[in-house]
Structure formats: C-alpha cells, structure tokens
PDB file of C-alpha atoms in Angstrom:
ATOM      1  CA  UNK A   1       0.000   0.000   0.000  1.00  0.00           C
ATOM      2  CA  UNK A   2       1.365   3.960  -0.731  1.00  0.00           C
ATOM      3  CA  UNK A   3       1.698   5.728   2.046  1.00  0.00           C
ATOM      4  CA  UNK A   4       3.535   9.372   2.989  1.00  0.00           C
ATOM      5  CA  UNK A   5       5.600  10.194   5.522  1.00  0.00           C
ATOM      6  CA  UNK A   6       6.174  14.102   6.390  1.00  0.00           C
ATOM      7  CA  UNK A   7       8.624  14.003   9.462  1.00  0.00           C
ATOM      8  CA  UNK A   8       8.156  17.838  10.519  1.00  0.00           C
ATOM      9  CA  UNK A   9       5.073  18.445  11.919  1.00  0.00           C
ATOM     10  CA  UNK A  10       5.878  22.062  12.688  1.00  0.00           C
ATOM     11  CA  UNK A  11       7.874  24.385  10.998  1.00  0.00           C
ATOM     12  CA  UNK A  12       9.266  27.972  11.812  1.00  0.00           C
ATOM     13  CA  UNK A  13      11.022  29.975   9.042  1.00  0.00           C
ATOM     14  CA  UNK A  14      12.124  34.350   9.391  1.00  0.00           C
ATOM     15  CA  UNK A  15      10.393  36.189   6.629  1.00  0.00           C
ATOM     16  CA  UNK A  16      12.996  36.237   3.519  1.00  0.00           C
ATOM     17  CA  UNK A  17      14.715  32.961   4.393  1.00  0.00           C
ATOM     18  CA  UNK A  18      14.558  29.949   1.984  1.00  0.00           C
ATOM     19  CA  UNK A  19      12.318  27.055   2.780  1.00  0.00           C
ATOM     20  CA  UNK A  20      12.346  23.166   2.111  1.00  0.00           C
ATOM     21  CA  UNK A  21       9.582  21.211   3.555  1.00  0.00           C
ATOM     22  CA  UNK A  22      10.383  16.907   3.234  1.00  0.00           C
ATOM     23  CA  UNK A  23       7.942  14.360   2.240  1.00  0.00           C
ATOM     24  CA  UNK A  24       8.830  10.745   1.732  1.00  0.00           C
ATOM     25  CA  UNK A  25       6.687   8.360   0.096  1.00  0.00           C
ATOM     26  CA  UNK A  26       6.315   4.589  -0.105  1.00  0.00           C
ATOM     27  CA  UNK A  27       5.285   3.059  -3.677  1.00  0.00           C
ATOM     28  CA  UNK A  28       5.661  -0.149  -5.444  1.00  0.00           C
ATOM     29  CA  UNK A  29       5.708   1.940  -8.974  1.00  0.00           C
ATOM     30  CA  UNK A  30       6.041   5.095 -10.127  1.00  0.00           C
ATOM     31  CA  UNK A  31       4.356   7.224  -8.337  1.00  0.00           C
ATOM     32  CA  UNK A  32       2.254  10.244  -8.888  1.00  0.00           C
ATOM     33  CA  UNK A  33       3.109  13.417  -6.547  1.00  0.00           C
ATOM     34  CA  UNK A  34       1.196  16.316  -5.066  1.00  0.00           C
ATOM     35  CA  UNK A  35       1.775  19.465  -2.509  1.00  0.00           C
ATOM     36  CA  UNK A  36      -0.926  21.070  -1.678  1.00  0.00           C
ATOM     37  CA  UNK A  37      -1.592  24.212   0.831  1.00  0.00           C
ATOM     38  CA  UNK A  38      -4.635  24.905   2.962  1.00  0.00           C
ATOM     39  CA  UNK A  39      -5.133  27.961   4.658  1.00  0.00           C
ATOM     40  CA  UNK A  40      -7.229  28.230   8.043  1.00  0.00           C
ATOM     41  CA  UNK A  41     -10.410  27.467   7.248  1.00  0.00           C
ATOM     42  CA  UNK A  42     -10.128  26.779   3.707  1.00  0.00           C
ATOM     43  CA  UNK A  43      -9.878  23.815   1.400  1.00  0.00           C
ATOM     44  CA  UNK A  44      -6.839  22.345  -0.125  1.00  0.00           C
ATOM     45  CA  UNK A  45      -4.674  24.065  -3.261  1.00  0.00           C
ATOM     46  CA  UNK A  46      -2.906  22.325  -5.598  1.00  0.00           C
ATOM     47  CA  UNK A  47       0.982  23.576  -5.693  1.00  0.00           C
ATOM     48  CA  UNK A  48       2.411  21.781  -8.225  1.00  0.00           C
ATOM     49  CA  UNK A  49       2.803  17.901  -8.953  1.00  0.00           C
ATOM     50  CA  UNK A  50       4.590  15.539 -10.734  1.00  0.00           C
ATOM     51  CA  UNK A  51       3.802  12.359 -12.767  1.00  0.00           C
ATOM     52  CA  UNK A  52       6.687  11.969 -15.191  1.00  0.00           C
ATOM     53  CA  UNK A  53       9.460  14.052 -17.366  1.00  0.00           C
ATOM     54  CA  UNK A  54      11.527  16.416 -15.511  1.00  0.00           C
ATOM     55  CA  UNK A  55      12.236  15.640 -11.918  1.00  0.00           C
ATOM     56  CA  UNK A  56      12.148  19.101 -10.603  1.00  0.00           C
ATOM     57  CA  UNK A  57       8.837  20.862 -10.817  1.00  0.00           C
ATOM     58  CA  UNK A  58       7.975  24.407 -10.534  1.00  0.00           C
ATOM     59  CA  UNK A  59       4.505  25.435  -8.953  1.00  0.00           C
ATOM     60  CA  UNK A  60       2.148  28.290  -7.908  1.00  0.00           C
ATOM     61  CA  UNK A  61       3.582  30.608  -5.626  1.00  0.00           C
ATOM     62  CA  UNK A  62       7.111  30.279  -6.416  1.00  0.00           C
ATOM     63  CA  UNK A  63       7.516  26.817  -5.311  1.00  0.00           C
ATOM     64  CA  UNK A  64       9.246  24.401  -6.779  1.00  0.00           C
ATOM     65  CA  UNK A  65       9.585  20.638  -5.673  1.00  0.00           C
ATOM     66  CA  UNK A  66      12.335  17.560  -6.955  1.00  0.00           C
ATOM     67  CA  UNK A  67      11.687  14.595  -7.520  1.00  0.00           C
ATOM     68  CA  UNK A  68      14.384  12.247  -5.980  1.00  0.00           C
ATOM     69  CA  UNK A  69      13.521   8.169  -7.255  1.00  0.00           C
ATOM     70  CA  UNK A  70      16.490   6.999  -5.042  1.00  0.00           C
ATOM     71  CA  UNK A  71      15.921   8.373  -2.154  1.00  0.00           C
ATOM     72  CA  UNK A  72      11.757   8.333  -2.234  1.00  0.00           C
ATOM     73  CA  UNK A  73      11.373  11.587  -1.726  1.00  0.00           C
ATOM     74  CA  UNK A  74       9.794  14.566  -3.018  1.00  0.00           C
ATOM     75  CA  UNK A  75      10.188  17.692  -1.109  1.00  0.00           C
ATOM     76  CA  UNK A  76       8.947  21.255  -1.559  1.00  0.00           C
ATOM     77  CA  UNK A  77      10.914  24.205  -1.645  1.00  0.00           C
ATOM     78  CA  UNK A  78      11.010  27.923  -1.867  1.00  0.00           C
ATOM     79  CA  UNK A  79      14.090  30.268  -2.357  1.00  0.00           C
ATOM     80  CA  UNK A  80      12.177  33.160  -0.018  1.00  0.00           C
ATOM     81  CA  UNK A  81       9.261  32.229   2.199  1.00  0.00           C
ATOM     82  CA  UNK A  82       6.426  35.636   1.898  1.00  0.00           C
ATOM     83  CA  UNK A  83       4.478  36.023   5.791  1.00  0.00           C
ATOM     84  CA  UNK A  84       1.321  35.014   3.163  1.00  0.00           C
ATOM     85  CA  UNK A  85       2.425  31.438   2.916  1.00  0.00           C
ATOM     86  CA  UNK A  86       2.129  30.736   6.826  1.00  0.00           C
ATOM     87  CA  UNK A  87      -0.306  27.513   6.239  1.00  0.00           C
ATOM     88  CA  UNK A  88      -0.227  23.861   6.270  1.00  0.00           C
ATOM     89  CA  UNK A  89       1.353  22.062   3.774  1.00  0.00           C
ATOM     90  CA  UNK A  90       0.388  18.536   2.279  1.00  0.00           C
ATOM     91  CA  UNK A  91       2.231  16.378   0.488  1.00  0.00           C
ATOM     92  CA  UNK A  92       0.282  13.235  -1.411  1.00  0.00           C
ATOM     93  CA  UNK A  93       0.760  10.068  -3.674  1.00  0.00           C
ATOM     94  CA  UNK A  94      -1.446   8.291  -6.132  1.00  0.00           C
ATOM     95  CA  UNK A  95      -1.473   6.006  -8.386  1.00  0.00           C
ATOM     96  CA  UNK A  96      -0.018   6.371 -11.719  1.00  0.00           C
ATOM     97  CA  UNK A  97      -2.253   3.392 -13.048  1.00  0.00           C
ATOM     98  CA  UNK A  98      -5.655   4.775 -11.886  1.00  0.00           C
ATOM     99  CA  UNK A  99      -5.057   8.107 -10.857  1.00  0.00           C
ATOM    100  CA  UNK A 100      -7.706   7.537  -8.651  1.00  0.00           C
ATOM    101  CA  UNK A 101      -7.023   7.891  -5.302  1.00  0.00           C
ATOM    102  CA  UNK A 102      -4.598  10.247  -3.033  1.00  0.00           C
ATOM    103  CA  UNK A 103      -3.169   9.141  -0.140  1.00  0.00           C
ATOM    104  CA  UNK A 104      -2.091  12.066   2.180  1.00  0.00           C
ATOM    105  CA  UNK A 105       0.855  13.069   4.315  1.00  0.00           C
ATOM    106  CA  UNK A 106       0.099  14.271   7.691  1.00  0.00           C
ATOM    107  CA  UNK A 107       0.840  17.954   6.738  1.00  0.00           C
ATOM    108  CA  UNK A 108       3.200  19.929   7.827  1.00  0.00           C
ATOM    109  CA  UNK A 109       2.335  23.197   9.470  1.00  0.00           C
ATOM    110  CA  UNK A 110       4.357  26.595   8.871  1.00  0.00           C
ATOM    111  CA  UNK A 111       4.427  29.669  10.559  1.00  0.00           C
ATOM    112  CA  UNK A 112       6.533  32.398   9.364  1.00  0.00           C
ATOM    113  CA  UNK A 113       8.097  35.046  11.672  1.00  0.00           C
ATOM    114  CA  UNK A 114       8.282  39.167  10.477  1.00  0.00           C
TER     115      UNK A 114
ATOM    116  CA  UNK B   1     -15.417  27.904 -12.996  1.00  0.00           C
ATOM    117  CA  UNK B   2     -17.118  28.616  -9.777  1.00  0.00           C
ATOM    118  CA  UNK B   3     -14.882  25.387  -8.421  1.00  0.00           C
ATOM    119  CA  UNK B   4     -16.245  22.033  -6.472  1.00  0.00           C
ATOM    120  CA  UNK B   5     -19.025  23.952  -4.086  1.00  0.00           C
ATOM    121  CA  UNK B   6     -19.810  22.514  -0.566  1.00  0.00           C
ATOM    122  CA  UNK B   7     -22.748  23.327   1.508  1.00  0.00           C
ATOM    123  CA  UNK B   8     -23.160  24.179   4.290  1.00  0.00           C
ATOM    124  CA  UNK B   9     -19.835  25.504   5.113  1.00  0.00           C
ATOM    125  CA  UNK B  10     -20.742  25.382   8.899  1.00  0.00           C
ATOM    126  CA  UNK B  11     -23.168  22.640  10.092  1.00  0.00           C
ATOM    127  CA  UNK B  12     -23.579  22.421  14.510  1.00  0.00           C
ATOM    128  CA  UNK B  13     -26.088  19.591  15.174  1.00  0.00           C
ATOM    129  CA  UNK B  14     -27.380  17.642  18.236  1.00  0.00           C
ATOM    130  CA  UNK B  15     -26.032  14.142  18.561  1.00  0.00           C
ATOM    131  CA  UNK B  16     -28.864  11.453  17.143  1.00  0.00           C
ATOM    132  CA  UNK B  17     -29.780  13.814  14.480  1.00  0.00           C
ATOM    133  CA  UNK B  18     -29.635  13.239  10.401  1.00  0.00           C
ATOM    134  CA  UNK B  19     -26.685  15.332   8.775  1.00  0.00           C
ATOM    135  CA  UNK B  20     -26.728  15.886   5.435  1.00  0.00           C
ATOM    136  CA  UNK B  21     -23.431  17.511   3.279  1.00  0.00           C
ATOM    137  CA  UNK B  22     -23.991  18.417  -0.189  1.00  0.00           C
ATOM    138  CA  UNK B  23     -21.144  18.814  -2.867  1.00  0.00           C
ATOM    139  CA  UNK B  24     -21.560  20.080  -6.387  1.00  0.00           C
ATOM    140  CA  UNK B  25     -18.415  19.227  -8.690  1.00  0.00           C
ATOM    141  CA  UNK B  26     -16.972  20.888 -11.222  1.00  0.00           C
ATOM    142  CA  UNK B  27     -18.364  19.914 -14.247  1.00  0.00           C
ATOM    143  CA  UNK B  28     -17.094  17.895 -16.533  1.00  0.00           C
ATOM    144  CA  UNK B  29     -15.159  16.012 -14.121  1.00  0.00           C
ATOM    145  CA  UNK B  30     -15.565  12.129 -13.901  1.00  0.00           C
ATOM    146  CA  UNK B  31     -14.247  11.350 -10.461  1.00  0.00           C
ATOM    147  CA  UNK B  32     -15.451  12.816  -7.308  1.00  0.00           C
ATOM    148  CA  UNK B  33     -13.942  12.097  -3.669  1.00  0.00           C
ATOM    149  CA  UNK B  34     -15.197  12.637  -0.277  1.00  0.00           C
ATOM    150  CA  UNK B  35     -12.308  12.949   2.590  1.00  0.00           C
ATOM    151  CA  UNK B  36     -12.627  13.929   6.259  1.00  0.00           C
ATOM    152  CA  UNK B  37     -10.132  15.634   7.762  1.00  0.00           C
ATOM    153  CA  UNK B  38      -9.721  15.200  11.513  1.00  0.00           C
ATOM    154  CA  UNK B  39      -6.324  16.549  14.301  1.00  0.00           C
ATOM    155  CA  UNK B  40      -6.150  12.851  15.433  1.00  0.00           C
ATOM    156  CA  UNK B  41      -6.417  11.255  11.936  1.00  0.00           C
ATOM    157  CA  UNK B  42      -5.314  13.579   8.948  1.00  0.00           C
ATOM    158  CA  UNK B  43      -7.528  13.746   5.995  1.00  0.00           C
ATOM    159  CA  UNK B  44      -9.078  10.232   5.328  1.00  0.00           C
ATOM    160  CA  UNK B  45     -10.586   9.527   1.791  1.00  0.00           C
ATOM    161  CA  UNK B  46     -14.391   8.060   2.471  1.00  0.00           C
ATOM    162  CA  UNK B  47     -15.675   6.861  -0.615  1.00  0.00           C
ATOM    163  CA  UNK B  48     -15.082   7.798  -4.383  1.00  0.00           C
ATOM    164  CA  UNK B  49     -17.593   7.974  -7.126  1.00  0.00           C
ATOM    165  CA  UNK B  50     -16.258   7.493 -11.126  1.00  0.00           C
ATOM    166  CA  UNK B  51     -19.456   8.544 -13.256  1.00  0.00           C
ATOM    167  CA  UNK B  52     -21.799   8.691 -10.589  1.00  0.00           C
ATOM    168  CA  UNK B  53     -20.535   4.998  -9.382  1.00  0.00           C
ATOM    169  CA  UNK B  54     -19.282   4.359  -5.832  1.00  0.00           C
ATOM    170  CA  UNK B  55     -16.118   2.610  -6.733  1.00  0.00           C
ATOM    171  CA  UNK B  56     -14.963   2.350  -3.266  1.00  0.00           C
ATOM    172  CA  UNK B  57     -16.416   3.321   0.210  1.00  0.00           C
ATOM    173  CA  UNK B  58     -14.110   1.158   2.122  1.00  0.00           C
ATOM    174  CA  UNK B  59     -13.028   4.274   4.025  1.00  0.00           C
ATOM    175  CA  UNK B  60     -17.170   4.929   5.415  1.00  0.00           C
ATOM    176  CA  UNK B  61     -16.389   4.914   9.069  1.00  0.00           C
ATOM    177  CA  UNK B  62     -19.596   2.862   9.768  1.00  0.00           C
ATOM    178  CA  UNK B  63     -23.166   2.101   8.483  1.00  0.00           C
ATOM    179  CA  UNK B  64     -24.322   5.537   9.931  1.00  0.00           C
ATOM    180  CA  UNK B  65     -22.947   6.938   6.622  1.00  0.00           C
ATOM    181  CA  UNK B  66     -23.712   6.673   3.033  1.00  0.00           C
ATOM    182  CA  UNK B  67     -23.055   8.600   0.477  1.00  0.00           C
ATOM    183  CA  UNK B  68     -25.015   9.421  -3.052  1.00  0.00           C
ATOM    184  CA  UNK B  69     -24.470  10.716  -6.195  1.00  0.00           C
ATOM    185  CA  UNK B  70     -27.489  10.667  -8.497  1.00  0.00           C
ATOM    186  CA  UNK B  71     -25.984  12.499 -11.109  1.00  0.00           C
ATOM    187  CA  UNK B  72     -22.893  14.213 -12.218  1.00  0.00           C
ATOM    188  CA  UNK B  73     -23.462  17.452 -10.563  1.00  0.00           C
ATOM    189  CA  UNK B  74     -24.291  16.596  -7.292  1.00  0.00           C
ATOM    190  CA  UNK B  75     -23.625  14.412  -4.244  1.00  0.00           C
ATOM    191  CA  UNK B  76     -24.029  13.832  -1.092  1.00  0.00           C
ATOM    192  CA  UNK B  77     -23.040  12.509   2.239  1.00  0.00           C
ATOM    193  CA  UNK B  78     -25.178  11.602   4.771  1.00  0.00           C
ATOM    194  CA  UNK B  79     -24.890  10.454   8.406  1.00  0.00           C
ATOM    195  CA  UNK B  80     -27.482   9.201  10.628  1.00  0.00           C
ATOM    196  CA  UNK B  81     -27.697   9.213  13.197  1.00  0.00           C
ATOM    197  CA  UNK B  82     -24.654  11.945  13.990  1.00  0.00           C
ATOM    198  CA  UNK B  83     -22.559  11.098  16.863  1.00  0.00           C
ATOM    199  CA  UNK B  84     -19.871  13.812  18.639  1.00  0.00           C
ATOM    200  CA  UNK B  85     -16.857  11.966  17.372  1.00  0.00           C
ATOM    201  CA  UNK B  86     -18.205  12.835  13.873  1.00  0.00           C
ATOM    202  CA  UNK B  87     -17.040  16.117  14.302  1.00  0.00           C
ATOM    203  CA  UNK B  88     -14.837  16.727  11.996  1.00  0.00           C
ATOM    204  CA  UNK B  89     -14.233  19.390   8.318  1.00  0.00           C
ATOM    205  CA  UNK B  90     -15.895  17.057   5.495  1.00  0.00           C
ATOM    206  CA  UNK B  91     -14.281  17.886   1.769  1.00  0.00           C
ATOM    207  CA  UNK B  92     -15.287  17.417  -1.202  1.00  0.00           C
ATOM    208  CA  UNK B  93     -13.265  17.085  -4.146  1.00  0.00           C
ATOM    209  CA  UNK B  94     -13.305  16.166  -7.961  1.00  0.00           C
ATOM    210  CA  UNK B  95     -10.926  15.591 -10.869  1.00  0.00           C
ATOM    211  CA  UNK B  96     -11.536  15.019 -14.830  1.00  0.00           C
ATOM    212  CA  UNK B  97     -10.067  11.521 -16.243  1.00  0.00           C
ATOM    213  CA  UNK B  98      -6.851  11.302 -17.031  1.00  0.00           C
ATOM    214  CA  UNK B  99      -3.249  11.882 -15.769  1.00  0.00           C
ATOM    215  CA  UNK B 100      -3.010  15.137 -16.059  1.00  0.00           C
ATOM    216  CA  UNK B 101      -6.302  16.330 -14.420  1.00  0.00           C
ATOM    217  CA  UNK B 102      -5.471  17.489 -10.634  1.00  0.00           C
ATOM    218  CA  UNK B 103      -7.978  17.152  -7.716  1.00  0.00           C
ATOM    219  CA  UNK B 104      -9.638  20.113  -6.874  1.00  0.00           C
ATOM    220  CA  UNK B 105     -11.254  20.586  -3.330  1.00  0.00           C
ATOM    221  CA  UNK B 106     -14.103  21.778  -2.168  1.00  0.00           C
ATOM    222  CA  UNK B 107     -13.842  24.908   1.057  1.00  0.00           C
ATOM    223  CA  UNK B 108     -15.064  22.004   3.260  1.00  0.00           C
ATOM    224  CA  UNK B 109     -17.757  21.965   5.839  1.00  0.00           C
ATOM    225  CA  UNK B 110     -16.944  22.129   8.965  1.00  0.00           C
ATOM    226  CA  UNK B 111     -19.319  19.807  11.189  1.00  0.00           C
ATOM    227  CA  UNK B 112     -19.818  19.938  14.845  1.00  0.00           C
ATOM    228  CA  UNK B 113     -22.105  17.436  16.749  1.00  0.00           C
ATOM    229  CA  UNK B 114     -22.778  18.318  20.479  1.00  0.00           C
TER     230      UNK B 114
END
C-alpha cells in the first residue's frame, strides 16, 4: 500500500529565508506526486505535482519541488518564504495506473516570523 | 469555474440527528472524492464515485454513513444518526479523467455534533 511520511510536523522559518519542507513516500511503482496548501479554514490548493518528465517541478507561488527516485522523496521548496504562505502544507501520492485515489501526508504546518 | 461547491460551510447539530453535506463538482469532471479531515487522523478519503458509481467506500467509518451521487453534478453525504466523534471538516473534491487532471477541493464543511 502507498503511504507518505512528512517528518516535521511544525515548521518555523524568518520572513525572507529559503524554505524546504520533506515528504517521503512509499510506492511499489512510479508514483504520482502532489503538494498542496490549505489555509485556516479553507480547502486544499494544488501547488504543483509531478507524474513523469523532468524531476524538478515548478509550482504556484514560487515553489518548486524535486523529484528524488532513489531516495523516495519529493520535497517542496522555496528560495524566499512571503508572511502570506504561513499555512499547512500537504504532500500526497497516487497512483499512476488509476489516478484515482490520493493518499495524504500528515501535513506539515508553517508559521513564518516578520 | 465557480470550483467544487460545498454546503453548508458550517453545520452544529445535536447528537442522534440526520446530517446531510452536499457537494456540487466541477463539471465535466468524472471522479469525485469525499475525505474527512480530523487533528487525530489527517484527511481520510471516504468513498469515491467514477461517473456517478461508488467505486470504493471502504473508508465509510460505519453504516451511519452513506453517500449518493445521483448524477454528475451533485452528491451527497449523509450520516445518521450523527454522533460527537463525527465532528470533523468534510471535503469534497473532484478531478476530470486522465493523468493530467489534478484534484480540486471543495472549502469544506466544517461539522460539529454536540
């Protein structure tokens, strides 16, 4: 079964500074990648994801996120975090086959300091 | 593209009493999704619909929910009778067949059961 693993649960970044949130995934094939960001109170945006072709992937918002096979991983990063992207961060996997189904990381929540 | 639309966005309701969450998709899109999203447990998927079709509802906590979809602009979720721990933000989301088509959520609705 495909699961996702986001080891920070919290995250605290300055205004300015450069950002990298980790996901790692678990998936017999190759697997189909999403971030997504929901603000308080609001549903989930897509941020960018990745099914096949280049491994890094640029995004909404200035993010960007790479695509690592060997290491299972697929994290999300931004060269200067903005005080507006203080929300919660999700990554997901699904299944290249079906497409179907996304199975979510346990987000990853980010406040951002002035 | 007004976007996948979720009423009510706020729903408080006495435990024992029917709840009933309504989603319109975005049309055109073939799949539809239903997730709950919970501190404890993350965002679970509940059931999926492809063409109006439950396809799987393995994730419907227990027989106090059911879900419908009677055609391809509307569905709903339905739990009776409502318990406390059903308190939780209910999302809706769809997605168009295909790789390449994204999920797109819903704003949620945010249920409370006292």
């Amino acid at each position: 079964a495909q699961s996702v693993t986001q080891p920070d649960i919290h995250i605290t970044v300055s205004e300015g500074a450069s950002l990298e949130l980790r996901c790692n995934y678990s998936y017999g094939a190759t697997p189909y990648l999403f971030w997504y960001v929901q603000s308080p109170g609001q549903g989930l945006q897509l941020l960018l994801k990745y099914f096949s072709g280049d491994t890094l992937v640029q995004g909404i918002k200035g993010f960007e996120a790479e695509f690592k096979r060997s290491q299972s991983s697929f994290n999300l990063r931004k060269p200067s975090v903005h005080w507006s992207d203080a929300a919660e961060y999700f990554c997901a996997v699904g299944d290249v086959g079906s497409a179907r189904q996304l199975t979510f990381g346990s987000g990853t929540q980010l406040t951002v300091l002035p | 593209d007004a976007g996948v639309i979720q009423s009510p966005r706020h729903e408080v309701t006495e435990m024992g009493q029917e709840v009933t969450l309504r989603c319109k998709p975005i049309s055109g899109h073939d799949y539809l999704f239903w997730y709950r999203q919970t501190m404890m447990r993350g965002l679970e998927l509940l059931i999926y619909f492809n063409n109006n079709v439950p396809i799987d509802d393995s994730g419907m906590p227990e027989d106090r929910f059911s879900a419908k979809m009677p055609n391809a602009s509307f569905s709903t979720l339905k739990i009776q009778p409502s318990e406390p721990r059903d308190s939780a933000v209910y999302f809706c989301a769809s997605k168009m067949r295909g790789l390449s088509g994204g999920y797109t959520f819903g704003s949620g609705t945010r249920l409370t059961v006292v």
